[in-house]
PDB file of C-alpha atoms in Angstrom:
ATOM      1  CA  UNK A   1       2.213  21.246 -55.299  1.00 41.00           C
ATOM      2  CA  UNK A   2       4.626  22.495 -52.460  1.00 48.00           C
ATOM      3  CA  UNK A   3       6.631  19.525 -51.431  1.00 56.00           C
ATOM      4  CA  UNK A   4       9.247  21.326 -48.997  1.00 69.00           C
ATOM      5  CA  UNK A   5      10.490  19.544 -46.455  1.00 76.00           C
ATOM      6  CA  UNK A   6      10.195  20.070 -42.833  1.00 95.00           C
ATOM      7  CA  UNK A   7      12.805  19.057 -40.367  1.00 97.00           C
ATOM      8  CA  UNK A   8      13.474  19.113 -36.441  1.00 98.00           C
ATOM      9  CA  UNK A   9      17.717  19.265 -36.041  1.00 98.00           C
ATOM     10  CA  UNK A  10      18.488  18.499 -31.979  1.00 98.00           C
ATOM     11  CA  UNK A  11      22.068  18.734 -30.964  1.00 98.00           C
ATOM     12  CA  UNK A  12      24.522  19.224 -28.063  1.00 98.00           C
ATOM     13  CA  UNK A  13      28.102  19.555 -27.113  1.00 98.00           C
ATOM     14  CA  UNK A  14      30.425  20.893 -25.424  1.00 97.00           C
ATOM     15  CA  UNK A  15      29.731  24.951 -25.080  1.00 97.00           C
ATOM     16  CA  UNK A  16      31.933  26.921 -26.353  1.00 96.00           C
ATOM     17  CA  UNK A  17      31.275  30.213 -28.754  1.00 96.00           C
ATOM     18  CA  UNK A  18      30.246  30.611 -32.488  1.00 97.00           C
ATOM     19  CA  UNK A  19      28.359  27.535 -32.202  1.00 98.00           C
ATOM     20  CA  UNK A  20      24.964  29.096 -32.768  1.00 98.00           C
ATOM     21  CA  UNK A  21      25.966  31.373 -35.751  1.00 98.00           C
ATOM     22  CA  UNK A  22      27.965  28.036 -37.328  1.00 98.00           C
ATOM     23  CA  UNK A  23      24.509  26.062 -36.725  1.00 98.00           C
ATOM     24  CA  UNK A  24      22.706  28.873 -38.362  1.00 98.00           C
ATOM     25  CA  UNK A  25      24.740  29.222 -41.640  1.00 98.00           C
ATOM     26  CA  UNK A  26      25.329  25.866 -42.183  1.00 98.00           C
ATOM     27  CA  UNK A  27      21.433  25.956 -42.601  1.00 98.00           C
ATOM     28  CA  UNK A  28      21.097  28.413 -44.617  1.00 97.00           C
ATOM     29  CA  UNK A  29      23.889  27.578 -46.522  1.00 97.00           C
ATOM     30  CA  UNK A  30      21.843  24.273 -47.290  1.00 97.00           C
ATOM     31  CA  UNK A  31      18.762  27.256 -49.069  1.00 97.00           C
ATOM     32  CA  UNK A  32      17.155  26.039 -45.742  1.00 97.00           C
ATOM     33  CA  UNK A  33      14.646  27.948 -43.933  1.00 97.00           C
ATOM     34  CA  UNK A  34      14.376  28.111 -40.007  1.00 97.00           C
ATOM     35  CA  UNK A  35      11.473  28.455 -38.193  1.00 96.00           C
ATOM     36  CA  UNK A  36      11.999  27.809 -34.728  1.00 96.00           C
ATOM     37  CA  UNK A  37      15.078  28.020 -32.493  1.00 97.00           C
ATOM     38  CA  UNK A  38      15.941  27.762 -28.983  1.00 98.00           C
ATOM     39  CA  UNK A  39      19.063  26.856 -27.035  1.00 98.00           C
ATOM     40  CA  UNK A  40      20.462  26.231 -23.832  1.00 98.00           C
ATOM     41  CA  UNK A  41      24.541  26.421 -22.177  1.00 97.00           C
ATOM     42  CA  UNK A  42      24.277  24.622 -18.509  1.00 97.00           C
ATOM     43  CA  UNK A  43      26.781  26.566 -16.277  1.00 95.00           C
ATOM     44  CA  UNK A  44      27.424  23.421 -14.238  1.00 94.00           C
ATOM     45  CA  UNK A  45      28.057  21.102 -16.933  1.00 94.00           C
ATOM     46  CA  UNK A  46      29.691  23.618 -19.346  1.00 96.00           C
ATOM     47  CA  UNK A  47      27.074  22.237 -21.756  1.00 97.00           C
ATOM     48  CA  UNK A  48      25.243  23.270 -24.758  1.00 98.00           C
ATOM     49  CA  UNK A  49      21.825  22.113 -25.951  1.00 98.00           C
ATOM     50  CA  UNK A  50      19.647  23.363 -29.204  1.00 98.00           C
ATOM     51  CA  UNK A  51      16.692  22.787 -31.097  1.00 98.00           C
ATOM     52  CA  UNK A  52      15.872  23.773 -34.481  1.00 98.00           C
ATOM     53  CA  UNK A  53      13.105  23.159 -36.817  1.00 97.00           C
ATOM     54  CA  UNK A  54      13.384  24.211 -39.956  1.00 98.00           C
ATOM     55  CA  UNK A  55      11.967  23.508 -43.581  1.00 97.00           C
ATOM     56  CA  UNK A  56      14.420  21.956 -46.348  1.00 96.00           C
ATOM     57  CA  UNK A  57      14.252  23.291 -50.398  1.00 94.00           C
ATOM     58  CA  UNK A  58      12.130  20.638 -52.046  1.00 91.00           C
ATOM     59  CA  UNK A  59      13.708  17.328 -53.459  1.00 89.00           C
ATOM     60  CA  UNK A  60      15.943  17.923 -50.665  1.00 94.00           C
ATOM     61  CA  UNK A  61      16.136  14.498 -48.573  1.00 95.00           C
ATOM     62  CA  UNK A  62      17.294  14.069 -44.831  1.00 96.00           C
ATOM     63  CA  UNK A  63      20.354  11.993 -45.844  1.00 97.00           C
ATOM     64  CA  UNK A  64      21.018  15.383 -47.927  1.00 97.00           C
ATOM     65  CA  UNK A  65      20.972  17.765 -45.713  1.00 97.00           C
ATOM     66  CA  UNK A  66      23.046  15.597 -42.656  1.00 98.00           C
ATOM     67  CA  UNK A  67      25.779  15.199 -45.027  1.00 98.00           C
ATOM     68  CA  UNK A  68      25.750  19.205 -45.997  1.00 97.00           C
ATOM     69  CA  UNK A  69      25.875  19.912 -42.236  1.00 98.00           C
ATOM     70  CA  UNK A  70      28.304  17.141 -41.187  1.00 98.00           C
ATOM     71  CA  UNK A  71      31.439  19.316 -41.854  1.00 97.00           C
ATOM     72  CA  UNK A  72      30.013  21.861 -38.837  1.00 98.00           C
ATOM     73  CA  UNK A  73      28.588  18.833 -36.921  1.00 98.00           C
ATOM     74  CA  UNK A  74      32.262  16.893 -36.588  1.00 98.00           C
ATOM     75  CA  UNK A  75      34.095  19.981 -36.081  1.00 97.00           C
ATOM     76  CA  UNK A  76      32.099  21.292 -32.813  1.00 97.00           C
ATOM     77  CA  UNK A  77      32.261  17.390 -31.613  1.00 98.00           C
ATOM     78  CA  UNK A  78      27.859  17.623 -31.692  1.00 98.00           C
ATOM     79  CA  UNK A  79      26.157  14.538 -30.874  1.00 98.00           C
ATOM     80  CA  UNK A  80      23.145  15.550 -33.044  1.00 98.00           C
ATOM     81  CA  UNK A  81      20.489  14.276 -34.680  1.00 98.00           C
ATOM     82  CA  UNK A  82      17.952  14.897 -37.864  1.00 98.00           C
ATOM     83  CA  UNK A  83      14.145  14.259 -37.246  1.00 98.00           C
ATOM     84  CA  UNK A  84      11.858  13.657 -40.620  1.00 97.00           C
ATOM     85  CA  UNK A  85       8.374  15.366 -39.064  1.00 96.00           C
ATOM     86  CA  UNK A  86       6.401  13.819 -42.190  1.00 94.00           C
ATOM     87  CA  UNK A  87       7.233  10.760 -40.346  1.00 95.00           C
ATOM     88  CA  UNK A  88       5.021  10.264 -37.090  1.00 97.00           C
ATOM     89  CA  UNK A  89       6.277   8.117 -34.558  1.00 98.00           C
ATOM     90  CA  UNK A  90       4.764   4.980 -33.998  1.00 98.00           C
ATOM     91  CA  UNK A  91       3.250   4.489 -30.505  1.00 98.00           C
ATOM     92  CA  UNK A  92       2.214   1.686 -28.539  1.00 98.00           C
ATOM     93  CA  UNK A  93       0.541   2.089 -25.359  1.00 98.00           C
ATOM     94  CA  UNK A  94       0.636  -0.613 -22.096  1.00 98.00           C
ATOM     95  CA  UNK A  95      -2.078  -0.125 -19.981  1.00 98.00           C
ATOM     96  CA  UNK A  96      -3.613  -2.378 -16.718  1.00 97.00           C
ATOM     97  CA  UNK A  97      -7.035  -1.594 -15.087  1.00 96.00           C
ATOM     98  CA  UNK A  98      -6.972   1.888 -14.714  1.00 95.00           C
ATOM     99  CA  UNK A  99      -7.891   3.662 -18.313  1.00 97.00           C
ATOM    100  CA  UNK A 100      -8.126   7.535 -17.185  1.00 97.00           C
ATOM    101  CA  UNK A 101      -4.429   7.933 -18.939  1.00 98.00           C
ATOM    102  CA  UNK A 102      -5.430   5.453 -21.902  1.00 98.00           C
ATOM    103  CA  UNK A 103      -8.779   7.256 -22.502  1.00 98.00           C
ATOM    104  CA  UNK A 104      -7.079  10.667 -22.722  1.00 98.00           C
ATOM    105  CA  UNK A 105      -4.616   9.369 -25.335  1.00 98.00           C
ATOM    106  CA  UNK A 106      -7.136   7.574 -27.390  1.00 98.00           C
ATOM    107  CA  UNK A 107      -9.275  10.945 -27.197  1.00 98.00           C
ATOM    108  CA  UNK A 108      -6.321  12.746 -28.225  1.00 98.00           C
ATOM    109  CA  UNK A 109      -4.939  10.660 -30.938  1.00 97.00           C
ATOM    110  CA  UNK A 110      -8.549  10.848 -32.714  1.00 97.00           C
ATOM    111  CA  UNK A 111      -8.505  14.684 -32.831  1.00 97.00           C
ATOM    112  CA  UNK A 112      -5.023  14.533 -33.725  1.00 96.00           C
ATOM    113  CA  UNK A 113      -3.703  16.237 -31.037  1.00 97.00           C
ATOM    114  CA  UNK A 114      -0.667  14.582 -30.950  1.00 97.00           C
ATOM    115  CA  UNK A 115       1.735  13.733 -33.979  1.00 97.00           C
ATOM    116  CA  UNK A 116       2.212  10.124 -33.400  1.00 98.00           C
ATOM    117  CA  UNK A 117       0.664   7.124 -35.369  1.00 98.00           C
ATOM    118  CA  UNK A 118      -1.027   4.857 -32.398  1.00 98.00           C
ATOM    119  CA  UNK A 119       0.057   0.944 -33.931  1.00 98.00           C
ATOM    120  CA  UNK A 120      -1.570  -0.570 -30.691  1.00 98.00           C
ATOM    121  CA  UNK A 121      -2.353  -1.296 -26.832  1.00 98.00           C
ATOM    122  CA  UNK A 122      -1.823  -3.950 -25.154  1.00 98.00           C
ATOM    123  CA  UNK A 123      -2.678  -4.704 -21.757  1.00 98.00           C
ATOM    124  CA  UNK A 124      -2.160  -7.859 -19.282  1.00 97.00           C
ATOM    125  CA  UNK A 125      -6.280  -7.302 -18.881  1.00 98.00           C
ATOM    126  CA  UNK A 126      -8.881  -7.764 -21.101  1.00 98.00           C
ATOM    127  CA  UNK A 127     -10.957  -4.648 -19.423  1.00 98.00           C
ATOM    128  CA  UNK A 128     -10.652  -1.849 -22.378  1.00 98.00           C
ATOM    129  CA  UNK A 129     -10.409  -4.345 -25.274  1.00 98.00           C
ATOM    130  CA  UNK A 130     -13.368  -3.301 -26.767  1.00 98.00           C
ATOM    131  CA  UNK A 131     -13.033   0.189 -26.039  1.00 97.00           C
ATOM    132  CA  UNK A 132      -9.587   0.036 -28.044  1.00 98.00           C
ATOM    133  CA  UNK A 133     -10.728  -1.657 -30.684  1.00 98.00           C
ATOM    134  CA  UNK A 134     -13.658   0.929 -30.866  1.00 97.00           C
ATOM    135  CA  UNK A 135     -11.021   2.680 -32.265  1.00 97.00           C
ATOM    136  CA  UNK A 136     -10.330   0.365 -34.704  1.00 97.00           C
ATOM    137  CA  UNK A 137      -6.629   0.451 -32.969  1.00 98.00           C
ATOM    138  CA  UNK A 138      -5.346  -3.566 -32.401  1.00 98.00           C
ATOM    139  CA  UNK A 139      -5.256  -4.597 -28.893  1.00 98.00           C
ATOM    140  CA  UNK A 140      -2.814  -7.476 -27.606  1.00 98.00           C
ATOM    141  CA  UNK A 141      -3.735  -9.264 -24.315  1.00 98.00           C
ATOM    142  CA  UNK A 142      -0.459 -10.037 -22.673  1.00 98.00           C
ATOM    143  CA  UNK A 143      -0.894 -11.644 -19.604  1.00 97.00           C
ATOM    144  CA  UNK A 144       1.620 -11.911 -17.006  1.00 96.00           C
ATOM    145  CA  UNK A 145       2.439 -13.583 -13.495  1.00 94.00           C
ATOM    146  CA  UNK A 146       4.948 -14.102 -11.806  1.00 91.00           C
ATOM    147  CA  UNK A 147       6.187 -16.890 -13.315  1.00 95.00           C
ATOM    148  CA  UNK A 148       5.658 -15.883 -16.723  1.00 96.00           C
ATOM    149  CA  UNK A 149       6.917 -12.719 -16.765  1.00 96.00           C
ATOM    150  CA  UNK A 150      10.101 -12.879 -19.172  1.00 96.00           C
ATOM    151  CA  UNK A 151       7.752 -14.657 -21.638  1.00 97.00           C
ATOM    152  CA  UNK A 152       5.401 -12.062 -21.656  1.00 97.00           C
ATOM    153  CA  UNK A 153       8.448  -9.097 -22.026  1.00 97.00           C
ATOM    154  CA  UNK A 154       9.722 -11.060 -24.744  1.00 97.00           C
ATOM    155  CA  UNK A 155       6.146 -10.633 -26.268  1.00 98.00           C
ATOM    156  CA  UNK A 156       6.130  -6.869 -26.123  1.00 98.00           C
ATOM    157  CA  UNK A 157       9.704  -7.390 -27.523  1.00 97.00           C
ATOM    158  CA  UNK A 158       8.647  -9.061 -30.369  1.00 98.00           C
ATOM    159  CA  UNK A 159       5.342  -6.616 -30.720  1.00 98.00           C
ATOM    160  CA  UNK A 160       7.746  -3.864 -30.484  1.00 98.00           C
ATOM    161  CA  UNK A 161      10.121  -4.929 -32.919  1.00 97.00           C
ATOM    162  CA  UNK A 162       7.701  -6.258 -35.194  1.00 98.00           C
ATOM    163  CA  UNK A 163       5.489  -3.123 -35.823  1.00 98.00           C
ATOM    164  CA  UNK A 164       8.991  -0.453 -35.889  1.00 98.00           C
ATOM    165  CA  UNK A 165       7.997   1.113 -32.463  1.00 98.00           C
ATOM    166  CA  UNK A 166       9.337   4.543 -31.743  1.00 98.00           C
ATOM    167  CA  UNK A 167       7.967   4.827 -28.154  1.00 98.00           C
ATOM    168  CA  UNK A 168       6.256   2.967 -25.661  1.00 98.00           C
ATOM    169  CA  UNK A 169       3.886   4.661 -22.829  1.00 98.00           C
ATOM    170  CA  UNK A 170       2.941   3.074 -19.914  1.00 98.00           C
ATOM    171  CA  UNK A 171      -0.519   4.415 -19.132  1.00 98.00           C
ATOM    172  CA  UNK A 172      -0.818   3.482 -15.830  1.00 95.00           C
ATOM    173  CA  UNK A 173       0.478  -0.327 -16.439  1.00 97.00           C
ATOM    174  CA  UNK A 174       0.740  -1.870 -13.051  1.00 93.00           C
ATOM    175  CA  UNK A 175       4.078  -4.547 -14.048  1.00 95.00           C
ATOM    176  CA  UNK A 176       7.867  -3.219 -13.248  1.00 94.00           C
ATOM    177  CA  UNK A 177       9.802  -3.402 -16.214  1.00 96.00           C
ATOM    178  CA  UNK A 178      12.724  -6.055 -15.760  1.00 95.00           C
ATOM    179  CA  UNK A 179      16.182  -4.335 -16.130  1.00 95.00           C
ATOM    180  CA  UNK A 180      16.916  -6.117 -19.142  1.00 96.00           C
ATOM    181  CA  UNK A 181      13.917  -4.607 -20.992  1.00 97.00           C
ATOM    182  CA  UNK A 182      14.637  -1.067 -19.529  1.00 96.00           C
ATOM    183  CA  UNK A 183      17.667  -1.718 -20.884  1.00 95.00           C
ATOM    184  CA  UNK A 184      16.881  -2.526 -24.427  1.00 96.00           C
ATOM    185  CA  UNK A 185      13.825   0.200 -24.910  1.00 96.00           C
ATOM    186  CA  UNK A 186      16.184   3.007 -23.233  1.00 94.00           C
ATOM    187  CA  UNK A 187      15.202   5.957 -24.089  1.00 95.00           C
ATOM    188  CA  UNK A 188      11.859   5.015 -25.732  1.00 97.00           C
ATOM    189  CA  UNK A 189       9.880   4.359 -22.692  1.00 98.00           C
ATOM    190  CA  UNK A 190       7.879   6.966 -20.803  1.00 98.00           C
ATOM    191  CA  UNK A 191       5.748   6.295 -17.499  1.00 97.00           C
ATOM    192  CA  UNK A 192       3.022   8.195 -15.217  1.00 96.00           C
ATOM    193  CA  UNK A 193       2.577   7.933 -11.998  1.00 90.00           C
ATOM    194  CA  UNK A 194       1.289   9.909  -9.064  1.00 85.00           C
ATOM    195  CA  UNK A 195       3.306  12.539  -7.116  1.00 76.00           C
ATOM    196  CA  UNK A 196       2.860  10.612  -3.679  1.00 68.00           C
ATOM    197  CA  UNK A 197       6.084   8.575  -4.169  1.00 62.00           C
ATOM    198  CA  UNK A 198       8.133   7.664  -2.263  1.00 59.00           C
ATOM    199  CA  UNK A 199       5.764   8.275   1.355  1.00 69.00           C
ATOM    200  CA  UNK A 200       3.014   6.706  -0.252  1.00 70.00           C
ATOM    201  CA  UNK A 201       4.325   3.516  -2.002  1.00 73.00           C
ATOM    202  CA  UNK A 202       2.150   0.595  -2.690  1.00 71.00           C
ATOM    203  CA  UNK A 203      -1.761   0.390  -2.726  1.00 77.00           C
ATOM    204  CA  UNK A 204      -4.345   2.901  -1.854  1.00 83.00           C
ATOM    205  CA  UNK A 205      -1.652   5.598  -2.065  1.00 82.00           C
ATOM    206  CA  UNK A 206      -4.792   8.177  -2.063  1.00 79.00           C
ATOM    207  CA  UNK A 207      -6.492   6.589   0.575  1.00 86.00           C
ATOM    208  CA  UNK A 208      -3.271   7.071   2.719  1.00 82.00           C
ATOM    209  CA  UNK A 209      -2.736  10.648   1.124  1.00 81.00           C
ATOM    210  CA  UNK A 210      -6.521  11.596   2.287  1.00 83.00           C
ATOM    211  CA  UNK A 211      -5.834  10.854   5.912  1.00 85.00           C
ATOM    212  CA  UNK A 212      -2.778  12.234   6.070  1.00 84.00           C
ATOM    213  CA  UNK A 213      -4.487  15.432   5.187  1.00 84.00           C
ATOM    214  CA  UNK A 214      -2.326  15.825   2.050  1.00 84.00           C
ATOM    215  CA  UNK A 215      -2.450  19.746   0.878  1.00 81.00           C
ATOM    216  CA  UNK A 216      -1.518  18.822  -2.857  1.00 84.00           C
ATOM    217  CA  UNK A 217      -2.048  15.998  -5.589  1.00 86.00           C
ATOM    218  CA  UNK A 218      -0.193  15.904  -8.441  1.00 88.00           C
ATOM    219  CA  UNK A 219       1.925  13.813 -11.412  1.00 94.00           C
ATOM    220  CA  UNK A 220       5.218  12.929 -12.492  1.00 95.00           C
ATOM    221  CA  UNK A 221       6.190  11.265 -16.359  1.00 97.00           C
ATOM    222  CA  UNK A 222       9.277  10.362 -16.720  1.00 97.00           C
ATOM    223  CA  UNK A 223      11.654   8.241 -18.971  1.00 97.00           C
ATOM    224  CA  UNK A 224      11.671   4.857 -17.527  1.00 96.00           C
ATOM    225  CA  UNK A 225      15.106   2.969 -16.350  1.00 94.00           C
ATOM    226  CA  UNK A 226      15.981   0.285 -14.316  1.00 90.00           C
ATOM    227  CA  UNK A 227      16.277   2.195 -11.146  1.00 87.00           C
ATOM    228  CA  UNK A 228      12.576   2.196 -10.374  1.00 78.00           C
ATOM    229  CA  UNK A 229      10.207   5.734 -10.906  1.00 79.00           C
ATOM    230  CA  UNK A 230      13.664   7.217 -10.977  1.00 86.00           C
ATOM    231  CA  UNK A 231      14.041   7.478 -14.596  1.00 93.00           C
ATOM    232  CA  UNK A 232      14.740  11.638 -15.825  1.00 96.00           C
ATOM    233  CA  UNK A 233      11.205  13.384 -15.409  1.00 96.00           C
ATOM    234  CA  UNK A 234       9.877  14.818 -18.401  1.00 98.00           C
ATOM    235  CA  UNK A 235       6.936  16.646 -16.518  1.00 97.00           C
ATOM    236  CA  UNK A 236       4.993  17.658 -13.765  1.00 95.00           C
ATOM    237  CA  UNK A 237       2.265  19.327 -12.555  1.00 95.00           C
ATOM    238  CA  UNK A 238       0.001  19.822  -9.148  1.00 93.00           C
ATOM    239  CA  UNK A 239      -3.756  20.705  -8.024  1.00 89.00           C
ATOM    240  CA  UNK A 240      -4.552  21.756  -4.387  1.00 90.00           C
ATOM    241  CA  UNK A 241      -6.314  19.619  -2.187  1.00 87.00           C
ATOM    242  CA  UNK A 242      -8.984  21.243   0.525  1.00 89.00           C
ATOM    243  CA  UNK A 243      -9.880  19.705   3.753  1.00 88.00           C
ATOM    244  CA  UNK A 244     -13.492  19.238   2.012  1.00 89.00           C
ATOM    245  CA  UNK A 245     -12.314  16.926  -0.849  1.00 87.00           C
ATOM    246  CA  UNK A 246     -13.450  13.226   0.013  1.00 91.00           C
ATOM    247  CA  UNK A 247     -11.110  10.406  -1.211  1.00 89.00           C
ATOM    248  CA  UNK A 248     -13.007   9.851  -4.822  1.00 91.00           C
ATOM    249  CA  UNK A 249     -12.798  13.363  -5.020  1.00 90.00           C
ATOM    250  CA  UNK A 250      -8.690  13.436  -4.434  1.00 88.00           C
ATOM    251  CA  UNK A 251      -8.607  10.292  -6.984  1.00 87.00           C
ATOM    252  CA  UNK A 252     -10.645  11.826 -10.168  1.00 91.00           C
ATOM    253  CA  UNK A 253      -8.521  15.305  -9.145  1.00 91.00           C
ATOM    254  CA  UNK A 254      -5.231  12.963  -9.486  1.00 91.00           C
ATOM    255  CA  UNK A 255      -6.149  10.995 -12.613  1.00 93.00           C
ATOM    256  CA  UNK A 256      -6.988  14.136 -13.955  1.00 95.00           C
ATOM    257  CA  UNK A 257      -3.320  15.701 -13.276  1.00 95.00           C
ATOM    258  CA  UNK A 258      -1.657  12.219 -14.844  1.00 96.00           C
ATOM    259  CA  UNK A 259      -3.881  12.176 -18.056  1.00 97.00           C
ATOM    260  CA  UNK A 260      -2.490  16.091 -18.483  1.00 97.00           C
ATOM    261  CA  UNK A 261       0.658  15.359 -17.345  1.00 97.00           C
ATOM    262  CA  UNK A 262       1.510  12.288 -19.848  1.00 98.00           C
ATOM    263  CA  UNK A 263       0.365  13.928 -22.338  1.00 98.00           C
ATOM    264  CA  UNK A 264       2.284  17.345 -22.228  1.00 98.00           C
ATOM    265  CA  UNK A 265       5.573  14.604 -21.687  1.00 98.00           C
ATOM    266  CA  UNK A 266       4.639  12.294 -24.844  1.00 98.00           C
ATOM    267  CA  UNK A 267       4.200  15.572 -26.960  1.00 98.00           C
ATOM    268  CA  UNK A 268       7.432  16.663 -25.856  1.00 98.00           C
ATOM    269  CA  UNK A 269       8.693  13.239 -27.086  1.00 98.00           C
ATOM    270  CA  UNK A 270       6.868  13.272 -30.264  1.00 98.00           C
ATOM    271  CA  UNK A 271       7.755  16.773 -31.439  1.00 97.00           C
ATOM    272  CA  UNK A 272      11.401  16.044 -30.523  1.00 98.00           C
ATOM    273  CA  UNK A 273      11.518  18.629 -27.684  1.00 98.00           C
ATOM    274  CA  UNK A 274      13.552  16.674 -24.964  1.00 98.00           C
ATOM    275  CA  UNK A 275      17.340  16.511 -25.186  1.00 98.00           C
ATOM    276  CA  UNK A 276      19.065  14.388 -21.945  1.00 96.00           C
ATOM    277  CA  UNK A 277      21.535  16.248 -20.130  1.00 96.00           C
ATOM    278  CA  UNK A 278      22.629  13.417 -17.715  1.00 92.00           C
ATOM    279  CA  UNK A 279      19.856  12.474 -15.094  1.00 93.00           C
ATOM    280  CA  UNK A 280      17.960  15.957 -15.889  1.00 95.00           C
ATOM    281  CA  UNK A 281      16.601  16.658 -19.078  1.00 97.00           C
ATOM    282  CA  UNK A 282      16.823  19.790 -21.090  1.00 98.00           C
ATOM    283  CA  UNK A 283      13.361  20.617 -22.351  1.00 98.00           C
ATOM    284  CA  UNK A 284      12.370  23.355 -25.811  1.00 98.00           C
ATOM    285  CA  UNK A 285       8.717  24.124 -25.032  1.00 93.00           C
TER     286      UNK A 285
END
């Protein structure tokens, strides 16, 4: 039975040359195989970013190879790091009222689509309980006013913590994070929303958008923070809109765009695609 090992390395540091080739034969120094490289210098930040995946000889652990590669890693100053892909990352999905972005993922997820282990939903609504647990996926009703609100973050807290959760996506939740818990889950937190911010803030955003005449609809997922929708986008995507579309037409075209558009940013995630580079992220496809 082949038991090789098979490994995502992400790194970056300051550019300078011979990093590539160093990155390279430390691999293969390891009797390690790669199978997929890409890198990146930013001019403006005098920057480097790569990506490599790559499959390990077998018995050879992760803690093996990081320590074989550390030599190279300290002496360019990396700050890198050593993904395990027969570990999937487990998931858990917040979601209000509206379930186009939950639906997709569940669909998804099913057909294995995406290389993530789903460990649950929950949801400060009872509406897609039983559509969750369809799924035979645990659902957590959470919820929330405003009064109760840091009792109910220190619930997903203690959910998250709990069940080992790699990433959280909000799938259209309707509840601002608090700072503190965009604090904590930095980095593990990625939200959809519409492309009609900031002129169309608030509710009926495609209401407004239809009689403004809006010429495009689209989506933006990005890493949450505590500055509000302002978090470093992941992805985004548009549709044209023609002066024939009615408003439920403009809304099913726009859920449409989010449900592709989260899901091209959580793969990303999952696959260990996404490297920060400041506010901006630098992103392997």
């Amino acid at each position: 039975m082949n038991t090789q090992a098979n490994y995502v390395l992400t790194l970056s540091c300051g550019d300078r040359k011979g990093i590539v080739a160093a990155v390279a034969n430390s691999i293969a120094s390891q009797n390690c195989n790669i199978c997929e490289s890409a890198q990146y210098g930013d001019a403006e930040t005098n920057r480097f970013f790569m990506r490599i995946s790559f499959n390990a000889p077998e018995g050879m652990t992760k803690e093996q190879f990081e320590e074989g590669f550390g030599p190279v890693a300290t002496g360019y100053g990396f700050d890198w790091k050593v993904h395990d892909l027969s570990k999937k990352p487990r998931v858990l999905v917040l979601v209000s009222q509206m379930g186009h972005c939950l639906n997709d993922l569940l669909y998804r997820n099913s057909t294995g689509q995406l290389p993530m282990d789903l460990v649950a939903v929950a949801s400060n609504h009872t509406k897609y309980q039983s559509r969750v647990e369809h799924e035979q996926i645990p659902f957590h009703y959470l919820p929330v006013t405003k009064d109760t609100k840091a009792e109910q973050e220190a619930q997903i807290v203690e959910l998250v913590e709990r069940e080992n959760i790699d990433l959280v996506i909000l799938a259209r939740y309707m509840q601002i994070l608090s700072n503190e818990l965009c604090e904590r889950l930095a980095g593990k937190v990625i939200n959809i929303h519409h492309s009609f911010l900031p002129s169309f803030i608030g509710a009926k955003p495609y209401h407004r958008a239809h009689a403004r005449g809006v010429k495009m609809v689209g989506a933006t997922a990005h890493y949450v923070t505590a500055d509000l929708d302002e978090g470093p986008i992941i992805e985004q995507d548009v549709s044209r809109v023609e002066h024939f579309h009615s408003v439920n037409e403009l809304i099913a075209q726009g859920r449409d765009t989010e449900s592709q558009v989260l899901a091209r940013a959580v793969r990303y995630h999952l696959e260990h695609r996404i490297l920060l580079n400041g506010d901006r992220t630098v992103i392997f496809k």
